Each structure stands twice: as C-alpha cells, then as structure tokens.
mmCIF file of C-alpha atoms and ligand atoms in Angstrom:
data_model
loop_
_atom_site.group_PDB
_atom_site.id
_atom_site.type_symbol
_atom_site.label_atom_id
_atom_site.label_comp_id
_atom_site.label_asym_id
_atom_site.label_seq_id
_atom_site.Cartn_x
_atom_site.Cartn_y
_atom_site.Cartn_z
ATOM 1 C CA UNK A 1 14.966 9.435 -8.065
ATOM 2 C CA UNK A 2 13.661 6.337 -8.464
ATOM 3 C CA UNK A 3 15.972 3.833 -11.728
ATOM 4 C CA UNK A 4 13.928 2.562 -13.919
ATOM 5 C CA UNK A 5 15.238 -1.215 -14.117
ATOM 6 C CA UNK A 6 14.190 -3.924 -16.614
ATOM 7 C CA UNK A 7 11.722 -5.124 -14.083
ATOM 8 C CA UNK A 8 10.310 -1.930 -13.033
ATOM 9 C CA UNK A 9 9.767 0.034 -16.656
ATOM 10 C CA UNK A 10 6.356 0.433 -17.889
ATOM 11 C CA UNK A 11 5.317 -1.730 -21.045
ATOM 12 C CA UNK A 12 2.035 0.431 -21.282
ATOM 13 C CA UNK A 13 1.032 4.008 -21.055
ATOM 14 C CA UNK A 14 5.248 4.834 -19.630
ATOM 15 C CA UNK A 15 4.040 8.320 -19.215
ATOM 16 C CA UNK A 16 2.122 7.191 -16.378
ATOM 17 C CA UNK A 17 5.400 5.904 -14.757
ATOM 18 C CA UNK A 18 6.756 8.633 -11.804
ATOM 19 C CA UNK A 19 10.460 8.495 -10.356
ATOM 20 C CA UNK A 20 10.327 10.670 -7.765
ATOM 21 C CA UNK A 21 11.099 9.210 -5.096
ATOM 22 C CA UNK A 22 8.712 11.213 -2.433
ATOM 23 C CA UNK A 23 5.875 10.205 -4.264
ATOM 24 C CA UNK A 24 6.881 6.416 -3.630
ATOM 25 C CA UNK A 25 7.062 7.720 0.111
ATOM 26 C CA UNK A 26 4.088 9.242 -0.586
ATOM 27 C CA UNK A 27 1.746 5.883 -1.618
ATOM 28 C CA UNK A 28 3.710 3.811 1.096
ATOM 29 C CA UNK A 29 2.906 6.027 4.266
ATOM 30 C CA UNK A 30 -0.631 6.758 2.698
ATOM 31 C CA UNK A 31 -1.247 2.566 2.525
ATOM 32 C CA UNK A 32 -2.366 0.318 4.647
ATOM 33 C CA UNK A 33 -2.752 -2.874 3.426
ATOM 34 C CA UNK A 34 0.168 -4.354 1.187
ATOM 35 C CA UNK A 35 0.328 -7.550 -1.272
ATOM 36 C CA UNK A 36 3.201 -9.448 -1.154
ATOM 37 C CA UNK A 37 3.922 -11.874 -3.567
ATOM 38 C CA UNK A 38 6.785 -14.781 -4.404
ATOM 39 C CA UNK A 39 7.257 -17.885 -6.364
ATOM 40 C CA UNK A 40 7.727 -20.812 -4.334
ATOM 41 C CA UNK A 41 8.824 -24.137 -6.242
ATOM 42 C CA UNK A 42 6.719 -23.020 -9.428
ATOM 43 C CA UNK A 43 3.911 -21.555 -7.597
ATOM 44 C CA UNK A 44 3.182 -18.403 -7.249
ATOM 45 C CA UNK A 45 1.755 -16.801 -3.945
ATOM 46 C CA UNK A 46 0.344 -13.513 -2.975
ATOM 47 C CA UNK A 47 -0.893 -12.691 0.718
ATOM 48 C CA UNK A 48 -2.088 -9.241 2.212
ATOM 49 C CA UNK A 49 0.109 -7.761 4.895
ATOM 50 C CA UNK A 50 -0.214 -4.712 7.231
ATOM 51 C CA UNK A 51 3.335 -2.931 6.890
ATOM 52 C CA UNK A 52 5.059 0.215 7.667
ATOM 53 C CA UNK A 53 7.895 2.285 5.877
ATOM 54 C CA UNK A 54 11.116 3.439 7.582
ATOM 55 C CA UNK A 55 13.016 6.072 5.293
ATOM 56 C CA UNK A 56 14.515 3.576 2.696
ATOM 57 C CA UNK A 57 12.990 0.097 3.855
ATOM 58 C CA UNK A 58 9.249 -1.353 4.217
ATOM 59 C CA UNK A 59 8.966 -3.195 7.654
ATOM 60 C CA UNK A 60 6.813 -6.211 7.315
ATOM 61 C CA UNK A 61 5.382 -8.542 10.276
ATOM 62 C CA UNK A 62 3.781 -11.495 10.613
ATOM 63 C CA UNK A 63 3.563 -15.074 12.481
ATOM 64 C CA UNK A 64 6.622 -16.879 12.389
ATOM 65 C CA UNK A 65 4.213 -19.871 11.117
ATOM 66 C CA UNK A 66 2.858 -17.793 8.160
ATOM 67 C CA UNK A 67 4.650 -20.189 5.085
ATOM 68 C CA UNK A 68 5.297 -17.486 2.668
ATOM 69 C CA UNK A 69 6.703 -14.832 5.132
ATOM 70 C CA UNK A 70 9.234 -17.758 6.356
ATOM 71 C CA UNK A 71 10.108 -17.941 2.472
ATOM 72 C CA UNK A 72 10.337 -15.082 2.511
ATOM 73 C CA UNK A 73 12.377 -14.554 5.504
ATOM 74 C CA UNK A 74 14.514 -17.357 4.407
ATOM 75 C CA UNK A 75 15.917 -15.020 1.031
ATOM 76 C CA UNK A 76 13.376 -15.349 -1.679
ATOM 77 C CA UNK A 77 12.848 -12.447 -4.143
ATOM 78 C CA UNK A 78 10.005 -10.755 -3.214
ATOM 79 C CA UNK A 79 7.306 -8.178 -5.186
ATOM 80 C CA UNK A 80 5.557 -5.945 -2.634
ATOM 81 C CA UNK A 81 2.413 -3.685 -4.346
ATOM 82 C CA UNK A 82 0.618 -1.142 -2.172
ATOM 83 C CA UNK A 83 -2.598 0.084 -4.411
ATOM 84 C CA UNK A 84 -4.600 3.230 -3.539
ATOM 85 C CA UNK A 85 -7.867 3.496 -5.316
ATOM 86 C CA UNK A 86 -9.293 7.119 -5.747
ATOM 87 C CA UNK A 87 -11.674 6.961 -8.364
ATOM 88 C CA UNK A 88 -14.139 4.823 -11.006
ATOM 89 C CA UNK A 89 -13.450 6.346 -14.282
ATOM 90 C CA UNK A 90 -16.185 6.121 -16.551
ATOM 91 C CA UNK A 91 -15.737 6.843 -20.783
ATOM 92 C CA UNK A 92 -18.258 6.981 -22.931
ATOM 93 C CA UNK A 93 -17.004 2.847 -23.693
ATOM 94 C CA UNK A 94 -16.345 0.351 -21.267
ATOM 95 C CA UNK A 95 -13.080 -0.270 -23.419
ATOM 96 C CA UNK A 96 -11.605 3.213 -22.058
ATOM 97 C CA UNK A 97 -13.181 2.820 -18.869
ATOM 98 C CA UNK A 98 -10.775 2.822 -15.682
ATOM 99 C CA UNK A 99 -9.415 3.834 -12.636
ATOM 100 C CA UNK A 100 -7.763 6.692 -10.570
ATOM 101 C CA UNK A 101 -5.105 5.430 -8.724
ATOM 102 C CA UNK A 102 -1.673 5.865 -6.998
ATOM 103 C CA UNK A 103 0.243 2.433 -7.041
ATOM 104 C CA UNK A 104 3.623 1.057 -6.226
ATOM 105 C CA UNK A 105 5.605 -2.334 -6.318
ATOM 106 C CA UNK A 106 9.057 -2.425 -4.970
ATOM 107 C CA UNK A 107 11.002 -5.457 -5.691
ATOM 108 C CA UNK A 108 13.760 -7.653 -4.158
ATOM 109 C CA UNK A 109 15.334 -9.343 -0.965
ATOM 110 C CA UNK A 110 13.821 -8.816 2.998
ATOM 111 C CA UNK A 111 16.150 -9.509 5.843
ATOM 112 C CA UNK A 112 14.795 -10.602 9.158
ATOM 113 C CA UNK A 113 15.356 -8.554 11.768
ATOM 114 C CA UNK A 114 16.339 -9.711 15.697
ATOM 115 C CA UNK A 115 16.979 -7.865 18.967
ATOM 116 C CA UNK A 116 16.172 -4.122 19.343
ATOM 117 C CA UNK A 117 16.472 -3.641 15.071
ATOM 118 C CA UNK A 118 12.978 -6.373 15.500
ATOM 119 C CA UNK A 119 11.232 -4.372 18.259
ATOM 120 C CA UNK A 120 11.977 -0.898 16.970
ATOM 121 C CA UNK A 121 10.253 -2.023 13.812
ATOM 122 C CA UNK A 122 7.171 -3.505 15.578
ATOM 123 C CA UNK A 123 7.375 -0.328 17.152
ATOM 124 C CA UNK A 124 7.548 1.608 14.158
ATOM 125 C CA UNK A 125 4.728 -0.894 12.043
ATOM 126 C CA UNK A 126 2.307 0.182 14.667
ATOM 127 C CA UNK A 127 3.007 3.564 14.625
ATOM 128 C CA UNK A 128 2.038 3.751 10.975
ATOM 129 C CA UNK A 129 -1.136 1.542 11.643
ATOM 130 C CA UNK A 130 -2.250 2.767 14.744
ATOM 131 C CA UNK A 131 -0.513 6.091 15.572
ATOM 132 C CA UNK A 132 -0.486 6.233 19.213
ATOM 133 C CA UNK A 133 -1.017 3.071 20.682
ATOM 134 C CA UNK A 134 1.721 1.254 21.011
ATOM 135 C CA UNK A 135 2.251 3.633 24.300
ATOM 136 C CA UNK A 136 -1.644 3.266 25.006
ATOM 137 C CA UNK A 137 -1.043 -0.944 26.029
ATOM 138 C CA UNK A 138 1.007 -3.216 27.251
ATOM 139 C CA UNK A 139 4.803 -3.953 25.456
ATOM 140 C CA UNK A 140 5.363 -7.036 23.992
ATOM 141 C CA UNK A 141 5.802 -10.448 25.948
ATOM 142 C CA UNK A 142 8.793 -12.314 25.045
ATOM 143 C CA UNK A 143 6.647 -15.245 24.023
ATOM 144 C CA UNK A 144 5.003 -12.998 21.590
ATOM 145 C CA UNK A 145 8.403 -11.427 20.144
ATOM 146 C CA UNK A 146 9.142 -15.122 19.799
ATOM 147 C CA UNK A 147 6.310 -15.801 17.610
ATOM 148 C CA UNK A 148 6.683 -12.673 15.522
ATOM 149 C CA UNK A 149 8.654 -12.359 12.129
ATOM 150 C CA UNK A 150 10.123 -8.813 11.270
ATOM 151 C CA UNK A 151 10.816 -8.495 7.596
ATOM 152 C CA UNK A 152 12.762 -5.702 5.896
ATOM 153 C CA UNK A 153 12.656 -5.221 2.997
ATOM 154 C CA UNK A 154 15.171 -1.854 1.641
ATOM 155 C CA UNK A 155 13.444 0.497 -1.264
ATOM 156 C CA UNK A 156 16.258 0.004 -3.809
ATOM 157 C CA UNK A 157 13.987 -1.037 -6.824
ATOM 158 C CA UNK A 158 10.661 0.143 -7.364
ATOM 159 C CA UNK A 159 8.407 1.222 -9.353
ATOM 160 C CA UNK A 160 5.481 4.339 -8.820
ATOM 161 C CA UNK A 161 2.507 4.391 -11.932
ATOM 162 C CA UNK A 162 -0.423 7.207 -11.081
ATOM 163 C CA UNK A 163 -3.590 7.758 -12.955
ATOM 164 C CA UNK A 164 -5.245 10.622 -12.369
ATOM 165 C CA UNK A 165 -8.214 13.083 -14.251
ATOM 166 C CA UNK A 166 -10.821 12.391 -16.471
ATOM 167 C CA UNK A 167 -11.707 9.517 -18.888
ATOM 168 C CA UNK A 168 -9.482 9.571 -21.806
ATOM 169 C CA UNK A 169 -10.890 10.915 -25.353
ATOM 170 C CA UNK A 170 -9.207 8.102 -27.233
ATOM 171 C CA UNK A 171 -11.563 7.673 -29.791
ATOM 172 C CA UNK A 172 -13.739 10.785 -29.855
ATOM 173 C CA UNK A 173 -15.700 9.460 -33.109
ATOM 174 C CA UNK A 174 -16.783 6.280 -32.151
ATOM 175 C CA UNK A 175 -18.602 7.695 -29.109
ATOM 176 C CA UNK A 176 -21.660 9.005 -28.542
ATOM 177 C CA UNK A 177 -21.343 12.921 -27.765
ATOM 178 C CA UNK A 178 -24.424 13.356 -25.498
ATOM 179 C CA UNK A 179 -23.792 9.920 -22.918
ATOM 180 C CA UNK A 180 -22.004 11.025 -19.726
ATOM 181 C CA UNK A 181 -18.887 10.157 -18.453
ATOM 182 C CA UNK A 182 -16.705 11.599 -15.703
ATOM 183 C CA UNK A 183 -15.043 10.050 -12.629
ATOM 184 C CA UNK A 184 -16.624 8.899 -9.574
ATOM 185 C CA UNK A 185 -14.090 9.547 -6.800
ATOM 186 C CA UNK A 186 -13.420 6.998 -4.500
ATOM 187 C CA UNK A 187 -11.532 7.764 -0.381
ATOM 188 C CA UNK A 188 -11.483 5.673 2.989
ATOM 189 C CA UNK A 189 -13.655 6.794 5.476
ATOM 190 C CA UNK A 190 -13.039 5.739 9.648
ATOM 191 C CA UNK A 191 -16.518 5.106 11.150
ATOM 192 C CA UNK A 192 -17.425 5.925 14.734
ATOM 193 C CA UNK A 193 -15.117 3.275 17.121
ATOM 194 C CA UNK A 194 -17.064 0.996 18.805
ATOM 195 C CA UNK A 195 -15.706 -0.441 22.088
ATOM 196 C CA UNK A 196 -15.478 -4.481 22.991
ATOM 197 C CA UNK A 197 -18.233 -5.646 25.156
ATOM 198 C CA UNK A 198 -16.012 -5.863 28.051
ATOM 199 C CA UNK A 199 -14.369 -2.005 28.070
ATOM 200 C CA UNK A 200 -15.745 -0.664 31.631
ATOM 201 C CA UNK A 201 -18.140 2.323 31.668
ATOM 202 C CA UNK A 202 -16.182 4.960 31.907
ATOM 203 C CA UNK A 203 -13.314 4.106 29.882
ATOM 204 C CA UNK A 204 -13.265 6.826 26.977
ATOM 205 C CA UNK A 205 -11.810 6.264 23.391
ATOM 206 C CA UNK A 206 -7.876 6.660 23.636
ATOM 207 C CA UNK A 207 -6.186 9.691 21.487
ATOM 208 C CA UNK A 208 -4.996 6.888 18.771
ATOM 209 C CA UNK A 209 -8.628 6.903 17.916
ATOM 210 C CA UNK A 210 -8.602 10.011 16.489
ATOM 211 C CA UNK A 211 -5.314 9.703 14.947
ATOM 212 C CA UNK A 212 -6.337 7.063 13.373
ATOM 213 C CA UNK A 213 -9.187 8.773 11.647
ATOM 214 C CA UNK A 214 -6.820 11.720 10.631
ATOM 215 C CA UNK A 215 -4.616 8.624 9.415
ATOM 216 C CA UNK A 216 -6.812 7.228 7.585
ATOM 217 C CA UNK A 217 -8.197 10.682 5.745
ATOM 218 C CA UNK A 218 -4.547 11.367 4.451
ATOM 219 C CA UNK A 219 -5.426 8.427 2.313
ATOM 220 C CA UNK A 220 -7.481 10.622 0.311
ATOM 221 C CA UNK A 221 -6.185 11.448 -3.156
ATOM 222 C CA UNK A 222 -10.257 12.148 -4.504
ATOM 223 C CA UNK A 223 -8.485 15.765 -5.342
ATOM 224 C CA UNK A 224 -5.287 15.302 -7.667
HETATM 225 C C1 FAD B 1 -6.480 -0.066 -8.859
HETATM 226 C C2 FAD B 1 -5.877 -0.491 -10.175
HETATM 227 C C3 FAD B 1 -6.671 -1.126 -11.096
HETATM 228 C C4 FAD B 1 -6.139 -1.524 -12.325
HETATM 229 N N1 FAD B 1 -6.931 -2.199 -13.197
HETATM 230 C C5 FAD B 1 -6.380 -2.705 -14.320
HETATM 231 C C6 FAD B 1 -7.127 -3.564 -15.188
HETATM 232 O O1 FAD B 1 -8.280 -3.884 -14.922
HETATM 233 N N2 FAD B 1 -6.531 -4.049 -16.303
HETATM 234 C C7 FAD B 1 -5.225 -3.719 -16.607
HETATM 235 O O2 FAD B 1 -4.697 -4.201 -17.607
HETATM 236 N N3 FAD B 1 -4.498 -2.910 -15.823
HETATM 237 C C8 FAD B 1 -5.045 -2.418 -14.685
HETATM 238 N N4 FAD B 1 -4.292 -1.641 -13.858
HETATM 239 C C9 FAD B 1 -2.952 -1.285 -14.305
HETATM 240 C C10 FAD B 1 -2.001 -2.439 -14.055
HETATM 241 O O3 FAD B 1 -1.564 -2.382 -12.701
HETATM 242 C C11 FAD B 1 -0.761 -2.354 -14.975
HETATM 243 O O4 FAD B 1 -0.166 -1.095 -14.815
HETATM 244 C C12 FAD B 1 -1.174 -2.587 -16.415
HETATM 245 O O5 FAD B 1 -1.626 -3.928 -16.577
HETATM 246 C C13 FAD B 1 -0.070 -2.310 -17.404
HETATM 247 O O6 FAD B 1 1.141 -2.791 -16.980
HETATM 248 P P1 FAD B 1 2.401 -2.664 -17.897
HETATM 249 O O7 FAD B 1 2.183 -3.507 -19.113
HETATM 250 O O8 FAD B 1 2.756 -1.241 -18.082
HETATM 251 O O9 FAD B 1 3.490 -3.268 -16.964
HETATM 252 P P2 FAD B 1 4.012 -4.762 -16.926
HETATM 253 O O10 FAD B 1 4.841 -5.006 -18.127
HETATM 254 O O11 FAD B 1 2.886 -5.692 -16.637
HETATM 255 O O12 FAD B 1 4.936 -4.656 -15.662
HETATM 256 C C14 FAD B 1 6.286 -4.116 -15.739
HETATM 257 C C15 FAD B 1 6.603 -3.392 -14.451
HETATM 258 O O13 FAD B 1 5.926 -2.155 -14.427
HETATM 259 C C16 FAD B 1 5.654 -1.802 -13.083
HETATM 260 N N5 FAD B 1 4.196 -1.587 -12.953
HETATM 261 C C17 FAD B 1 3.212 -2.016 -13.764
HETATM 262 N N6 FAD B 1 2.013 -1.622 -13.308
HETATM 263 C C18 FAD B 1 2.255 -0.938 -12.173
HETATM 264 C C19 FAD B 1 1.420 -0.294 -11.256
HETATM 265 N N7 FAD B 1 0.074 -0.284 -11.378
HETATM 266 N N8 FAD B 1 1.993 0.319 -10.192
HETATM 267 C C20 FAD B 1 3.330 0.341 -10.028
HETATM 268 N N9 FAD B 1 4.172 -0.262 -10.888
HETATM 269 C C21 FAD B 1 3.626 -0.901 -11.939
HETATM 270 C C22 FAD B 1 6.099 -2.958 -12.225
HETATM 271 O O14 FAD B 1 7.364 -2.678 -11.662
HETATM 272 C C23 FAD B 1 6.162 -4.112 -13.190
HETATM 273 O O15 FAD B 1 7.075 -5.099 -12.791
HETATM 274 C C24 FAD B 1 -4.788 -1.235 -12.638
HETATM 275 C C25 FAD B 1 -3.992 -0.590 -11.691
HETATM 276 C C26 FAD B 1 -4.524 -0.241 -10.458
HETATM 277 C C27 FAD B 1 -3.625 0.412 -9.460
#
C-alpha cells in the first residue's frame, strides 16, 4: 500500500487517488520519459529524464554536468512525475472535457550511487529503455562512468491518480443531448528502425529491436 501523506493526498476528485502499490509499479515500468523537478534558491526547475525502476527505488542517470541532477545529487528534495496519456476525453462542454491517464509523482531524497551499486543501475536503466542491448555493445569506458551521475531515488512517498472511461455527465441539463462525445484513445506506437548511414550491408536489426517494440506496446492502457 501506498500512505497517503500531506504531500501526496488528493485536493480534487480523491476517488481518483489509487494506493496500491503494483499499480505505482505498474505506471513506472510502463514509462519512459520522467519529469523531475526541484527548487533551487527560489527557483523552481523541471527537466525530462529517461529512468528505470528497481523494486522499491527509481534509478536516474545523467551527465555529471547536468546542474539540477548535481542538486540533486547533492541532497535536494526532489518530485519525480511519470505521466501516461491514453485518451482525449471529449464532453458535451469543454469545461468537462479531459483526459485518460495513469500518473504518478513520488517524492523525496536520491542518493548517488558509486562502484558496482552505479554500474548495476546503468545496467538496469538500459534494460528498461532498451531491453537487450546493453549485451548487444560495448561496456562502459571508465571515462564515461566518470562522466555519468547515478541517482536513486527509494519509492517511500508517492502518489498514483488514474482516470479512466467516458466523459463525465456532470451537468446532464446544461448539455445538448444530440452533440457527441466519447473518448478518443490515445497509445505509443514503435515505427520501423531505421539504421545509421554507416551500419554495413548485411548487418540485420539486433533482437532489442523487437523488444523494444513489445516494450513500447505494454505502454498501452487505450483498454482500461
Ligand atoms: C495527462 C494529464 C493531463 C492533465 N490535465 C490537467 C489539466 O489540464 N488541468 C488540471 O487542473 N489538471 C490536469 N490534470 C490533473 C492534474 O495532474 C492534477 O491531478 C489536478 O490539477 C488536481 O490536483 P489536486 O488538486 O488533486 O492535487 P494537488 O493539491 O495539486 O496536489 C497534491 C498531491 O496530489 C498528488 N497528485 C496530484 N495530481 C496527481 C497526478 N496527476 N498524478 C499523481 N499524483 C498526483 C501529488 O502527490 C500532489 O503533490 C492532468 C493530469 C494528467 C496526468
């Protein structure tokens, strides 16, 4: 179960909010992309990241030059939101008008990592993003280790909020009965790969190709 804290509760539509806990695994191994955001002498900052989850922890990397992943790094409380859009949700008003969507934000502390922990969670990052290849190329060069930050950050507070169905019938009255409105469902899609100009003829698309593609069609939440 996930606690609801004072920072993670709700304010509107609460029944949205979901505390189980496998459903927050759920959204983070379904994501790709994450936001992570953090005040830094007033100012707020908010950066995309690719990321991977670990049981209890999200691994985060980056450059070791990227300014607010060394604030990070350096102990400052974090928000992390991972957003997966699966439908436009159109009422019969723009005012109740929305979205389908499986969200979370987790909140608090990341620890950088060193050693082994660092390259069993570049290891593990990649794994998530591109299943397969980390074994498909090269390891990493010391130089590039070096120039890597590895941020963990442990899934102790968080918060889950899902939307899901059709347009609400808030105000029934006001609308007109004969206008449409539905959802349009929304899901990634992985294109044909198409190789760099200098792969040699004959090379053929690695395996983490395709698990990639059935990677990215676990995304798809166009059916809850
Ligand atoms: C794709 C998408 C589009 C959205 N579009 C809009 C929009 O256009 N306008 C709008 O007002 N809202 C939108 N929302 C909802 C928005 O994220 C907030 O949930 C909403 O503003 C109400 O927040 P609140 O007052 O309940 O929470 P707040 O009081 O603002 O926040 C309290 C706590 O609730 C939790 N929380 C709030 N929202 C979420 C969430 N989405 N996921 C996980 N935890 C959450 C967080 O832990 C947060 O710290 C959208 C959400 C998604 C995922």
């Amino acid at each position: 179960m996930l606690e609801v804290t004072p920072r993670t509760r709700l304010t509107r539509k609460p029944d949205r909010q979901v505390t189980d806990r496998r459903m927050l695994h759920e959204i983070l191994d379904a994501g790709i992309v994450a936001h992570i955001a953090l005040c830094a002498d007033g100012q707020p900052m908010v950066l995309p990241v690719g990321y991977g989850r670990d049981g209890e922890r999200l691994l985060i990397h980056g450059s070791t030059g990227a300014g607010l992943l060394r604030r990070a790094a350096a102990g400052a409380q974090v928000a992390v939101v991972v957003t997966l859009l699966d439908g436009l949700v159109y009422a019969r008003s723009m005012f109740d008008s929305s979205m389908n969507y499986r969200s979370a934000v987790v909140f608090g502390q990341t620890t950088a990592l060193s050693g082994d922990a660092k390259l069993d969670a570049l290891r593990l990052i990649s794994e998530r993003l591109m299943p397969g290849r980390w074994s498909e190329v090269r390891p990493p060069k010391p130089k590039e280790l070096a120039a890597t930050l590895v941020l963990e950050l442990p899934l102790d507070e968080a918060s889950v909020k899902i939307r899901t169905g059709p347009p609400s019938e808030d105000h029934p009255d006001q609308e007109d009965p004969l206008a449409w409105s539905g959802v349009l469902p929304l899901r990634a899609v992985a294109d044909e790969a198409i190789a760099a100009p200098n792969v040699r003829p004959g090379v053929a698309t690695p395996p983490s190709i395709d698990a990639a593609r059935a990677r990215v069609a676990a995304i798809d939440g166009t059916q809850l």
